Short mmCIF file of C-alpha atoms in Angstrom, two decimals:
data_model
loop_
_atom_site.label_atom_id
_atom_site.label_comp_id
_atom_site.label_asym_id
_atom_site.label_seq_id
_atom_site.Cartn_x
_atom_site.Cartn_y
_atom_site.Cartn_z
CA GLU A 1 84.83 92.28 96.51
CA PRO A 2 86.45 93.41 93.27
CA GLU A 3 89.73 91.67 92.49
CA VAL A 4 92.60 91.86 90.15
CA THR A 5 92.82 88.86 87.57
CA GLN A 6 95.44 87.35 85.67
CA THR A 7 95.90 84.85 82.95
CA PRO A 8 97.41 82.46 82.29
CA SER A 9 97.87 81.22 85.92
CA HIS A 10 100.90 79.08 84.54
CA GLN A 11 103.00 79.51 81.26
CA VAL A 12 105.84 77.48 79.85
CA THR A 13 107.81 78.85 77.00
CA GLN A 14 111.15 78.24 75.15
CA MET A 15 113.80 80.55 75.45
CA GLY A 16 113.82 83.27 72.77
CA GLN A 17 109.99 83.07 72.61
CA GLU A 18 107.58 86.04 73.03
CA VAL A 19 105.09 85.97 75.95
CA ILE A 20 102.30 88.23 76.79
CA LEU A 21 100.82 88.13 80.30
CA ARG A 22 97.35 89.42 80.75
CA CYS A 23 95.89 91.38 83.65
CA VAL A 24 92.32 92.85 84.34
CA PRO A 25 92.76 95.43 86.88
CA ILE A 26 89.89 96.48 89.46
CA SER A 27 87.31 98.28 87.11
CA ASN A 28 87.49 101.84 88.80
CA HIS A 29 91.22 101.84 89.16
CA LEU A 30 93.57 104.17 87.35
CA TYR A 31 97.09 103.08 88.13
CA PHE A 32 98.55 99.75 87.06
CA TYR A 33 101.73 97.94 88.10
CA TRP A 34 103.83 94.81 87.30
CA TYR A 35 106.12 93.29 89.94
CA ARG A 36 107.96 89.94 89.74
CA GLN A 37 109.23 87.31 92.28
CA ILE A 38 111.99 85.01 91.28
CA LEU A 39 111.56 81.61 93.13
CA GLY A 40 112.68 82.00 96.58
CA GLN A 41 113.39 85.76 96.26
CA LYS A 42 111.50 88.88 97.37
CA VAL A 43 108.94 90.80 95.07
CA GLU A 44 110.41 93.35 92.77
CA PHE A 45 108.95 96.30 91.30
CA LEU A 46 109.04 96.29 87.33
CA VAL A 47 106.72 99.17 86.27
CA SER A 48 103.76 101.53 86.98
CA PHE A 49 101.52 102.73 84.32
CA TYR A 50 98.98 105.73 84.28
CA ASN A 51 96.95 107.51 81.61
CA ASN A 52 98.43 105.19 78.88
CA GLU A 53 101.94 105.95 79.89
CA ILE A 54 104.64 104.52 81.92
CA SER A 55 104.98 106.49 84.95
CA GLU A 56 108.01 104.70 86.52
CA LYS A 57 110.14 101.88 85.78
CA SER A 58 112.97 99.89 87.49
CA GLU A 59 116.40 98.93 86.15
CA ILE A 60 114.87 95.47 85.54
CA PHE A 61 112.41 96.68 83.04
CA ASP A 62 114.71 96.98 80.01
CA ASP A 63 114.05 96.86 76.17
CA GLN A 64 112.96 93.33 76.12
CA PHE A 65 109.75 94.37 78.29
CA SER A 66 106.69 96.51 77.27
CA VAL A 67 103.36 97.21 78.75
CA GLU A 68 100.17 98.00 77.06
CA ARG A 69 96.62 99.00 77.81
CA PRO A 70 94.91 97.56 74.62
CA ASP A 71 91.31 98.19 75.57
CA GLY A 72 89.50 99.54 78.42
CA SER A 73 89.91 96.66 80.71
CA ASN A 74 93.19 94.58 79.95
CA PHE A 75 96.61 95.51 81.10
CA THR A 76 99.45 93.47 79.37
CA LEU A 77 103.21 92.73 80.08
CA LYS A 78 105.03 91.56 76.98
CA ILE A 79 108.57 89.99 77.16
CA ARG A 80 109.79 90.04 73.73
CA SER A 81 112.51 87.39 73.70
CA THR A 82 112.45 85.47 76.93
CA LYS A 83 115.49 84.38 78.76
CA LEU A 84 115.98 81.64 81.21
CA GLU A 85 116.37 84.35 84.16
CA ASP A 86 112.89 85.51 83.24
CA SER A 87 111.34 82.58 84.99
CA ALA A 88 109.34 83.81 87.83
CA MET A 89 106.05 84.79 89.18
CA TYR A 90 104.59 87.94 87.68
CA PHE A 91 102.10 90.00 89.74
CA CYS A 92 99.93 92.53 88.36
CA ALA A 93 98.42 95.31 90.80
CA SER A 94 96.22 98.26 90.62
CA SER A 95 95.28 101.18 92.66
CA GLU A 96 92.63 103.89 92.73
CA ALA A 97 95.30 106.54 92.82
CA GLY A 98 99.05 106.92 92.82
CA GLY A 99 101.15 107.22 95.93
CA SER A 100 99.72 106.77 99.32
CA VAL A 101 96.95 104.17 98.60
CA THR A 102 96.51 100.59 98.73
CA GLN A 103 97.94 98.39 95.68
CA TYR A 104 95.80 95.41 95.15
CA PHE A 105 97.61 92.30 93.75
CA GLY A 106 96.34 89.69 91.45
CA PRO A 107 97.09 85.89 92.06
CA GLY A 108 100.08 86.05 89.73
CA THR A 109 101.43 84.29 86.49
CA ARG A 110 104.03 81.62 86.98
CA LEU A 111 106.42 81.72 83.99
CA LEU A 112 108.82 79.07 83.40
CA VAL A 113 111.42 79.65 80.47
CA LEU A 114 113.22 76.43 79.22
CA GLY B 1 116.36 103.52 96.76
CA ILE B 2 114.68 102.57 100.02
CA GLN B 3 115.94 99.54 101.78
CA VAL B 4 113.54 97.33 103.77
CA GLU B 5 114.69 95.23 106.30
CA GLN B 6 112.45 92.37 108.10
CA SER B 7 113.08 90.36 111.06
CA PRO B 8 112.97 87.73 111.87
CA PRO B 9 113.97 85.74 108.70
CA ASP B 10 112.40 82.63 110.06
CA LEU B 11 110.08 81.77 112.87
CA ILE B 12 108.47 78.61 114.05
CA LEU B 13 105.64 78.69 116.49
CA GLN B 14 103.29 76.14 118.20
CA GLU B 15 99.50 76.58 117.43
CA GLY B 16 98.22 79.34 119.75
CA ALA B 17 101.40 81.25 120.33
CA ASN B 18 101.49 84.94 119.66
CA SER B 19 104.24 86.45 117.37
CA THR B 20 105.75 90.01 116.42
CA LEU B 21 107.23 90.52 112.92
CA ARG B 22 109.22 93.78 112.23
CA CYS B 23 110.04 95.83 109.29
CA ASN B 24 112.58 98.53 109.13
CA PHE B 25 113.01 101.23 106.40
CA SER B 26 116.00 103.19 105.60
CA ASP B 27 114.02 106.23 104.66
CA SER B 28 110.38 107.77 105.17
CA VAL B 29 107.68 106.17 103.26
CA ASN B 30 104.16 107.44 102.78
CA ASN B 31 102.87 103.65 101.40
CA LEU B 32 103.31 100.82 103.59
CA GLN B 33 101.47 97.58 103.24
CA TRP B 34 101.76 93.93 104.81
CA PHE B 35 101.22 90.92 102.90
CA HIS B 36 100.89 87.21 103.54
CA GLN B 37 102.17 85.01 100.73
CA ASN B 38 100.20 81.67 100.74
CA PRO B 39 101.52 78.29 99.69
CA TRP B 40 100.13 78.88 96.14
CA GLY B 41 102.20 82.02 95.85
CA GLN B 42 99.29 84.41 96.03
CA LEU B 43 99.89 87.84 97.82
CA ILE B 44 97.18 88.40 100.31
CA ASN B 45 96.89 92.03 101.34
CA LEU B 46 96.80 92.27 105.22
CA PHE B 47 97.22 96.12 105.75
CA TYR B 48 97.62 99.30 104.35
CA ILE B 49 99.43 101.21 107.32
CA PRO B 50 101.51 104.05 106.45
CA SER B 51 100.88 105.17 110.09
CA GLY B 52 98.99 104.32 113.30
CA THR B 53 97.46 101.11 114.05
CA LYS B 54 94.88 98.84 112.80
CA GLN B 55 93.41 95.52 113.81
CA ASN B 56 91.71 92.73 111.91
CA GLY B 57 90.67 89.79 113.72
CA ARG B 58 93.76 87.95 115.10
CA LEU B 59 96.06 90.32 113.38
CA SER B 60 97.00 93.89 114.16
CA ALA B 61 99.81 96.18 112.79
CA THR B 62 101.43 99.36 114.16
CA THR B 63 103.48 101.74 112.09
CA VAL B 64 105.70 104.40 113.80
CA ALA B 65 106.39 106.58 110.70
CA THR B 66 108.52 109.09 112.53
CA GLU B 67 111.08 105.95 113.45
CA ARG B 68 110.45 104.20 110.21
CA TYR B 69 109.39 100.73 111.29
CA SER B 70 106.20 98.73 111.34
CA LEU B 71 105.29 95.63 113.40
CA LEU B 72 102.60 93.01 112.51
CA TYR B 73 101.23 91.11 115.67
CA ILE B 74 99.68 87.64 115.24
CA SER B 75 97.90 86.39 118.13
CA SER B 76 96.64 82.85 118.79
CA SER B 77 98.46 81.69 115.68
CA GLN B 78 96.57 78.86 113.63
CA THR B 79 98.48 76.36 111.08
CA THR B 80 96.84 78.37 108.35
CA ASP B 81 98.71 81.42 109.38
CA SER B 82 101.92 79.67 108.15
CA GLY B 83 103.73 81.21 104.97
CA VAL B 84 105.67 84.12 104.20
CA TYR B 85 105.03 87.56 105.18
CA PHE B 86 106.31 90.58 103.41
CA CYS B 87 106.14 94.24 104.20
CA ALA B 88 106.47 96.72 101.37
CA GLY B 89 106.87 100.47 101.24
CA GLY B 90 107.56 103.38 99.23
CA SER B 91 107.09 107.19 98.53
CA GLY B 92 105.80 107.06 95.20
CA SER B 93 104.16 104.43 92.82
CA ARG B 94 107.05 101.82 93.44
CA LEU B 95 106.58 99.56 96.52
CA THR B 96 109.96 98.03 97.71
CA PHE B 97 109.54 94.79 99.42
CA GLY B 98 111.51 93.34 102.20
CA GLU B 99 112.94 89.82 102.28
CA GLY B 100 109.99 88.46 104.12
CA THR B 101 109.53 86.30 107.29
CA GLN B 102 108.84 82.65 106.81
CA LEU B 103 106.41 81.81 109.49
CA THR B 104 105.63 77.90 110.30
CA VAL B 105 102.94 77.22 112.73
CA ASN B 106 103.01 73.55 114.00
CA PRO B 107 99.81 72.04 115.33
#
């Protein structure tokens, strides 16, 4: 069964550094998402992406965040200058269409900012 | 935005017991999913169920869309069922998650 994959599984970085989290969505999916989960808290929506554009973003997704689909298979989340509070599990998800369809989640990247 | 309330927040069972988890939504949703978060943090998709009833082995789910709630049933629980169960819903591309139910199944 096709799966969403994410790399790296774990990343440790210093405050102020840039990080890029990578995702390979399911191949025939057209909608892509990033969510995050701070340790012990619920999962929060960050951004959705379709047709090379952001279709929706949350208040968390400020100017230090950006997303990109650099080629036909990868979908990335960049955090420009990491803060301690960016430490979290970041999940990528994809779906065939937008709205009323299943979103399939990747295994997550655990980011620790020191 | 949509508010999602899950109950109970914690549940401890003996192996073999049955349980019901509930999810209430503050507004109508046309996208509703149940997830199990395993000890490694992975979100395992259990059901996509904006309405109706579905079953998958020992798990089943029912959503009453007109009353804005969904139920997840776990029968004959096993220790491997332990973890956090999340429901999430939305009316567009954004899924809003509940706080989760922490389930512990003891042998």
